[in-house]
């Protein structure tokens, strides 16, 4: 089969590789119908994630059809059309029993982190994929869900909803601020609607992204390049700050911004993947009765979000700005790597 | 001043009565700008609520302007435009500290139930009203909120949201069924949107009410006069039943219906005011891991719902089907008493 | 092997039967070290549970050692000492993912109820048992846990804790009343300590059971045969009633008692298995903001309770009043069937 | 009357000052029966809290009898024996309605922080105290509560319970670590019992404090001066870390320690008052699904804790190591300022 293979820092190839085979009784093999590229894949390609070995097939999002099942699989069958959760989970360990699939103790018997596709094992940017612990890690989907909708459910919609909205404890009537209007930030904006906020404020440096944020459900926008950006945010509240400030960038500055606009008793939800420590002004914040959350997606809401996409309650397809065939994988990378120039959010490769 | 006075079973009068005066340091006097009529007022007029004494001014919903404040009032001022919560609460007793204002232990030093307007003390269908424990029982509102929106916030929107949606623990992705598409049922349908359900099924015997339910946000409707009504409901789920079944009528039959359509692990939320005991099939239900809730509104979400109405997130004004002046109070009662014939939901008297 | 076999209403036999074999890749076989008898077994023997076929091996509690594993089992091994949860669960269906194992949709591909041992499949009163979906349905235990402690964790401790204490939403400072001081009621009394109640009132008709309740943690007791039993209970509160009233008997009268002693805003938790419908006085209760829960145990707290037993925080062994060998199975039934006469709570068969 | 007056950095005096008088209709005057000294008072005396003006009477804990009430006070009477909450709250603002008394918007019309005694207004180390918003800020107590028990309920028990245990989301079966075994840390250790933890590990540099921690309920102790202190803590868990790590010191090092011993999916609860920012290793922690909480006590559990102290469920009196008369106020400060030398926890001044 063909797959996108990591060849070391800065190098990748769309090349012929051996087909995957069933390795454990709980595995299935999926023929991919569609996949996509995530910002994390770009990080890996830069060489920022040294755990990824040369030769690894990248990608952790996708949709396809089961072509083979392991001997221990009883609830899935060849021919099932499924979404692959970006997180693999055994469903039986103490973490999985809590729904904390992101910290599954046995995704392949080793790592203690549920994200392994395109990282510790071969991923989804390929014609076929071996899926471990498949019964807990794939979701059967009806024909009415398109490939475009499906790939959003692998990672980005659950990430925005679980780590931004749920961890941020958004509740009806809240004023919510989302810092960073990229794909994950927009996922947060879109899924915030599931808890009835009064206002959703998108904050970014790029006006074209802010304009697009309105289309995803933001009621207000603030350009954080403005000297008075904080005052603009507070003016959209009762003056005390937002109920929930969501960080969707991953740098110290934006994390600090979140702590500066949240009201006493409010929540800061960090979604961003950080490369450096941040300074937390506990000397000022200890008295503010804040809650700060962070985490890797569990995809334990994937099934629920699927129902909402199916019922046209979440317009997931809005995220897909470009489409490619599998053979155009490298072009897809080219566009996604220069997302700003192409106004790209998510690319559908099918 | 003029007021609507209960003169004994079946009798009422719009007549001249003495103006109210401040009785306690925590009171305020409000000049009413608008009021409305509730089904409970009709019950009282029938003589079904013997605690109501002859001579009592009826009504527990309304909006107006403060004209006088007691000596202990420091956070309200003459001239403030306010919504009157239908429930009076001292804000200091053990129940109020939990937000359970409906069971305030000291609404007027006696009763132990927070609903006293138009019941144990004079109510809001009058030109002026004395409001006890005003600082905890009225809400200041901006000019952008209309009188029509305001009266919905006194009782009906909080009732549908708190006792139907919150007590029913509606969560994103749920299938919710609301039995009874009258004003309270429609309030439940409308406010269910604040928790992102996948489907909202309105159930009623009257097709015209079901048609209207769509306009309030129902995704599906079922006429419970159909022999296969239950099968129709189950067919809108995965076959196991709805996540939340909400009773908004108040008779044994509809309560039983709710228990027959709810899935294992689901919730039954009773909003209806019942006049008779019901039979609960614990022999069948004990094993179903259900939760059954019930209660009088607390209005502890009034301030939050106000923000959503202000931000045009809840189209409260849809409930107002007829308008009258204060002098047309008896005509307003005539229309509301024959709501079916007039297709009336709520009447605005201002 | 030898097993206790149901031979039709009123008849049972401790007899030679074929050894169980692995039937599905997710099965294991366990050699039982200890089992016990539950009130449900007595109901089945009376013929009250017609789904139970003649020839069925009874019992749903037990502890033992794995002697064989199915081909799909990767997290358990031959030789593991395990507790068998009374509820079997696949761990992958939508109910299992919520921790609602009691409604597993696939305990053996058919029933939609997680309790199948000694009911729909052969049970634990035997020398060997086939355990379906073993990875989700057994718990590995350290040597420091005795057999006596272990059998309590199969059913009775989780039942009291999950269905009484957790569903009843007991919280620190609460006054909790437990109606019925049999094994399940005492389990509720004991596990209530995990949420720091101010008072735990045991209510029963039998003074010797009430005396024993003190030993399990009750702070107060009331004999419900007293004409003023309700006044006695209210006198142990601030006069408004208990925060949580737990029904652990299973008859209409005791359910009604629970609704009569609970305060406004409180919780009624039904644990009892009911054979008849009950009358629910919604005409009086609708306004009391109550919550009524019920259900079959999920055993999703078994692992947590195990840690507390291991740390000597829950003196589980107190429940074991009599011990028998496997060959004395019929004597064990004799004693347990006449529990009152023998002051028996749980019998350990090992 | 006599009072302890702040005379500028490093200076204090026990001197004659004017008696307090009712200033607002919601005030009461309390004749103090007992008070105590808090670490915060020592900070103020060092000059670390510049908002405190010279001439301020210090102290925010105490118990006494009401001698005078304002005209708006209806639920308290002269002669009532009361505990003074360390936080003053109006009970009516949006924060108070959520129980977030620590951020009351109107404690005296100005500050937006509920802690004002001995900080923005005169405090409790005096013979008489003016208590603003008394109906929401004092708690009536029975004679069975001693003065020693009462002063613990003003601040320290609610602080440990609310900010450590509740914000830390301790639940039955958890392993809890408390860093810092001073008075607040020990309050956390003691009140952790209300949520049934499996283990409570006290961590401190001082062995004598660790020994005492056992007496307050710690199951295990670790001296953080040991090079392998972290390994010792992890060895008391399943190797993954504690469920809840509570910081009760207030320096960057101890906050970092908390983040180093908490397991994925766990909680870090900061109680300490910090004078400097801390470094938060988001680069490592973003993926760990942690929750970090912090805050000033609300005292919204004071009434609940009072019931537990009354029922001898919390041995509050253990905290009192030394007793003084009011005239020995300066000696009391001397002992408390050198707590280590005197093995002092809390001093009772009465």
mmCIF file of N, CA and C in Angstrom, chain A residues 1-5 12-17 20 30-37 57-65 82 84 123-129 147-148 151 322-334 347-350:
data_model
loop_
_atom_site.group_PDB
_atom_site.id
_atom_site.type_symbol
_atom_site.label_atom_id
_atom_site.label_comp_id
_atom_site.label_asym_id
_atom_site.label_seq_id
_atom_site.Cartn_x
_atom_site.Cartn_y
_atom_site.Cartn_z
ATOM 1 N N UNK A 1 0.848 -1.204 0.000
ATOM 2 C CA UNK A 1 0.000 0.000 0.000
ATOM 3 C C UNK A 1 0.875 1.242 0.000
ATOM 4 N N UNK A 2 0.210 2.410 -0.214
ATOM 5 C CA UNK A 2 0.904 3.693 -0.147
ATOM 6 C C UNK A 2 0.655 4.347 1.222
ATOM 7 N N UNK A 3 1.647 5.080 1.722
ATOM 8 C CA UNK A 3 1.497 5.754 3.009
ATOM 9 C C UNK A 3 2.458 6.940 3.077
ATOM 10 N N UNK A 4 2.150 7.871 3.977
ATOM 11 C CA UNK A 4 3.007 9.034 4.206
ATOM 12 C C UNK A 4 3.977 8.670 5.328
ATOM 13 N N UNK A 5 5.253 8.582 4.972
ATOM 14 C CA UNK A 5 6.251 8.068 5.903
ATOM 15 C C UNK A 5 7.212 9.172 6.342
ATOM 16 N N UNK A 12 9.797 13.699 4.456
ATOM 17 C CA UNK A 12 8.663 12.775 4.428
ATOM 18 C C UNK A 12 8.542 12.234 3.009
ATOM 19 N N UNK A 13 7.770 11.158 2.889
ATOM 20 C CA UNK A 13 7.636 10.535 1.572
ATOM 21 C C UNK A 13 6.280 9.851 1.457
ATOM 22 N N UNK A 14 5.640 9.930 0.304
ATOM 23 C CA UNK A 14 4.408 9.169 0.010
ATOM 24 C C UNK A 14 4.878 7.968 -0.788
ATOM 25 N N UNK A 15 4.927 6.821 -0.126
ATOM 26 C CA UNK A 15 5.633 5.706 -0.747
ATOM 27 C C UNK A 15 4.962 4.367 -0.466
ATOM 28 N N UNK A 16 5.421 3.375 -1.177
ATOM 29 C CA UNK A 16 4.915 2.013 -1.027
ATOM 30 C C UNK A 16 5.484 1.386 0.256
ATOM 31 N N UNK A 17 4.610 0.839 1.067
ATOM 32 C CA UNK A 17 5.039 0.156 2.302
ATOM 33 C C UNK A 17 4.235 -1.137 2.420
ATOM 34 N N UNK A 20 -0.530 -3.455 6.587
ATOM 35 C CA UNK A 20 -0.561 -3.852 7.998
ATOM 36 C C UNK A 20 -1.276 -5.195 8.151
ATOM 37 N N UNK A 30 -8.373 -1.433 8.886
ATOM 38 C CA UNK A 30 -9.320 -0.528 8.237
ATOM 39 C C UNK A 30 -8.722 -0.022 6.930
ATOM 40 N N UNK A 31 -9.509 -0.126 5.866
ATOM 41 C CA UNK A 31 -9.149 0.529 4.600
ATOM 42 C C UNK A 31 -9.623 1.965 4.682
ATOM 43 N N UNK A 32 -8.704 2.906 4.593
ATOM 44 C CA UNK A 32 -9.049 4.304 4.826
ATOM 45 C C UNK A 32 -9.832 4.894 3.655
ATOM 46 N N UNK A 33 -10.919 5.584 3.982
ATOM 47 C CA UNK A 33 -11.674 6.338 2.972
ATOM 48 C C UNK A 33 -11.234 7.789 2.952
ATOM 49 N N UNK A 34 -10.839 8.293 4.117
ATOM 50 C CA UNK A 34 -10.396 9.689 4.194
ATOM 51 C C UNK A 34 -9.514 9.875 5.417
ATOM 52 N N UNK A 35 -8.593 10.831 5.278
ATOM 53 C CA UNK A 35 -7.773 11.229 6.419
ATOM 54 C C UNK A 35 -7.544 12.727 6.339
ATOM 55 N N UNK A 36 -6.779 13.260 7.272
ATOM 56 C CA UNK A 36 -6.478 14.684 7.246
ATOM 57 C C UNK A 36 -5.138 14.905 7.942
ATOM 58 N N UNK A 37 -4.717 16.149 8.003
ATOM 59 C CA UNK A 37 -3.424 16.493 8.611
ATOM 60 C C UNK A 37 -3.681 17.406 9.804
ATOM 61 N N UNK A 57 4.622 5.798 9.849
ATOM 62 C CA UNK A 57 3.537 6.401 9.067
ATOM 63 C C UNK A 57 2.819 7.404 9.967
ATOM 64 N N UNK A 58 2.614 8.624 9.469
ATOM 65 C CA UNK A 58 2.011 9.690 10.289
ATOM 66 C C UNK A 58 0.477 9.673 10.208
ATOM 67 N N UNK A 59 -0.140 10.550 11.022
ATOM 68 C CA UNK A 59 -1.599 10.748 10.973
ATOM 69 C C UNK A 59 -2.347 10.032 12.071
ATOM 70 N N UNK A 60 -3.353 10.705 12.647
ATOM 71 C CA UNK A 60 -4.141 10.090 13.724
ATOM 72 C C UNK A 60 -5.631 10.360 13.578
ATOM 73 N N UNK A 61 -6.047 10.788 12.391
ATOM 74 C CA UNK A 61 -7.460 11.069 12.130
ATOM 75 C C UNK A 61 -7.882 10.293 10.896
ATOM 76 N N UNK A 62 -9.130 9.852 10.869
ATOM 77 C CA UNK A 62 -9.547 9.173 9.655
ATOM 78 C C UNK A 62 -10.847 8.409 9.784
ATOM 79 N N UNK A 63 -11.293 7.960 8.629
ATOM 80 C CA UNK A 63 -12.545 7.252 8.484
ATOM 81 C C UNK A 63 -12.311 6.189 7.420
ATOM 82 N N UNK A 64 -12.976 5.024 7.587
ATOM 83 C CA UNK A 64 -12.758 3.962 6.619
ATOM 84 C C UNK A 64 -13.682 2.786 6.843
ATOM 85 N N UNK A 65 -13.315 1.655 6.224
ATOM 86 C CA UNK A 65 -14.160 0.455 6.277
ATOM 87 C C UNK A 65 -13.306 -0.711 6.779
ATOM 88 N N UNK A 82 -16.386 3.051 9.773
ATOM 89 C CA UNK A 82 -16.043 3.530 11.122
ATOM 90 C C UNK A 82 -15.186 4.798 11.097
ATOM 91 N N UNK A 84 -12.091 6.489 13.177
ATOM 92 C CA UNK A 84 -11.013 6.126 14.094
ATOM 93 C C UNK A 84 -10.801 7.254 15.090
ATOM 94 N N UNK A 123 0.312 5.312 11.600
ATOM 95 C CA UNK A 123 -0.896 6.124 11.658
ATOM 96 C C UNK A 123 -1.797 5.996 10.452
ATOM 97 N N UNK A 124 -2.597 7.032 10.246
ATOM 98 C CA UNK A 124 -3.776 6.968 9.368
ATOM 99 C C UNK A 124 -3.584 7.601 7.996
ATOM 100 N N UNK A 125 -2.442 8.180 7.725
ATOM 101 C CA UNK A 125 -2.198 8.744 6.391
ATOM 102 C C UNK A 125 -1.664 7.625 5.512
ATOM 103 N N UNK A 126 -2.562 6.688 5.237
ATOM 104 C CA UNK A 126 -2.172 5.450 4.553
ATOM 105 C C UNK A 126 -3.425 4.826 3.963
ATOM 106 N N UNK A 127 -3.221 3.849 3.097
ATOM 107 C CA UNK A 127 -4.393 3.193 2.512
ATOM 108 C C UNK A 127 -5.044 2.191 3.466
ATOM 109 N N UNK A 128 -4.218 1.612 4.354
ATOM 110 C CA UNK A 128 -4.745 0.677 5.358
ATOM 111 C C UNK A 128 -4.107 0.986 6.711
ATOM 112 N N UNK A 129 -4.852 0.724 7.758
ATOM 113 C CA UNK A 129 -4.349 0.995 9.114
ATOM 114 C C UNK A 129 -4.708 -0.174 10.030
ATOM 115 N N UNK A 147 -17.669 11.804 4.648
ATOM 116 C CA UNK A 147 -16.262 11.673 5.018
ATOM 117 C C UNK A 147 -15.749 12.970 5.640
ATOM 118 N N UNK A 148 -16.184 14.086 5.090
ATOM 119 C CA UNK A 148 -15.718 15.382 5.606
ATOM 120 C C UNK A 148 -16.136 15.562 7.055
ATOM 121 N N UNK A 151 -14.026 12.964 9.503
ATOM 122 C CA UNK A 151 -12.644 13.212 9.942
ATOM 123 C C UNK A 151 -12.571 14.284 11.031
ATOM 124 N N UNK A 322 -10.263 22.547 1.934
ATOM 125 C CA UNK A 322 -9.587 22.043 0.745
ATOM 126 C C UNK A 322 -9.763 20.532 0.675
ATOM 127 N N UNK A 323 -9.816 19.998 -0.580
ATOM 128 C CA UNK A 323 -9.936 18.545 -0.740
ATOM 129 C C UNK A 323 -8.846 18.026 -1.684
ATOM 130 N N UNK A 324 -8.366 16.851 -1.363
ATOM 131 C CA UNK A 324 -7.323 16.213 -2.176
ATOM 132 C C UNK A 324 -7.614 14.725 -2.277
ATOM 133 N N UNK A 325 -6.995 14.097 -3.291
ATOM 134 C CA UNK A 325 -7.025 12.631 -3.338
ATOM 135 C C UNK A 325 -5.815 12.106 -2.558
ATOM 136 N N UNK A 326 -5.822 10.800 -2.248
ATOM 137 C CA UNK A 326 -4.683 10.231 -1.525
ATOM 138 C C UNK A 326 -3.377 10.481 -2.274
ATOM 139 N N UNK A 327 -3.449 10.410 -3.613
ATOM 140 C CA UNK A 327 -2.234 10.594 -4.400
ATOM 141 C C UNK A 327 -1.702 12.023 -4.328
ATOM 142 N N UNK A 328 -2.580 12.932 -3.873
ATOM 143 C CA UNK A 328 -2.131 14.326 -3.732
ATOM 144 C C UNK A 328 -1.695 14.633 -2.290
ATOM 145 N N UNK A 329 -1.327 13.593 -1.574
ATOM 146 C CA UNK A 329 -0.963 13.766 -0.158
ATOM 147 C C UNK A 329 0.068 14.862 0.047
ATOM 148 N N UNK A 330 1.090 14.896 -0.789
ATOM 149 C CA UNK A 330 2.145 15.887 -0.577
ATOM 150 C C UNK A 330 1.650 17.299 -0.855
ATOM 151 N N UNK A 331 0.767 17.430 -1.852
ATOM 152 C CA UNK A 331 0.157 18.758 -2.091
ATOM 153 C C UNK A 331 -0.685 19.180 -0.893
ATOM 154 N N UNK A 332 -1.407 18.218 -0.316
ATOM 155 C CA UNK A 332 -2.215 18.517 0.868
ATOM 156 C C UNK A 332 -1.321 19.058 1.988
ATOM 157 N N UNK A 333 -0.163 18.407 2.178
ATOM 158 C CA UNK A 333 0.788 18.897 3.188
ATOM 159 C C UNK A 333 1.268 20.306 2.862
ATOM 160 N N UNK A 334 1.509 20.526 1.586
ATOM 161 C CA UNK A 334 1.991 21.840 1.162
ATOM 162 C C UNK A 334 0.986 22.932 1.534
ATOM 163 N N UNK A 347 -7.812 20.020 5.760
ATOM 164 C CA UNK A 347 -7.790 19.489 4.397
ATOM 165 C C UNK A 347 -8.338 18.061 4.426
ATOM 166 N N UNK A 348 -9.225 17.778 3.491
ATOM 167 C CA UNK A 348 -9.800 16.427 3.407
ATOM 168 C C UNK A 348 -9.039 15.653 2.335
ATOM 169 N N UNK A 349 -8.464 14.529 2.751
ATOM 170 C CA UNK A 349 -7.720 13.702 1.788
ATOM 171 C C UNK A 349 -8.503 12.409 1.642
ATOM 172 N N UNK A 350 -9.044 12.164 0.427
ATOM 173 C CA UNK A 350 -9.906 10.969 0.267
ATOM 174 C C UNK A 350 -9.831 10.412 -1.141
#
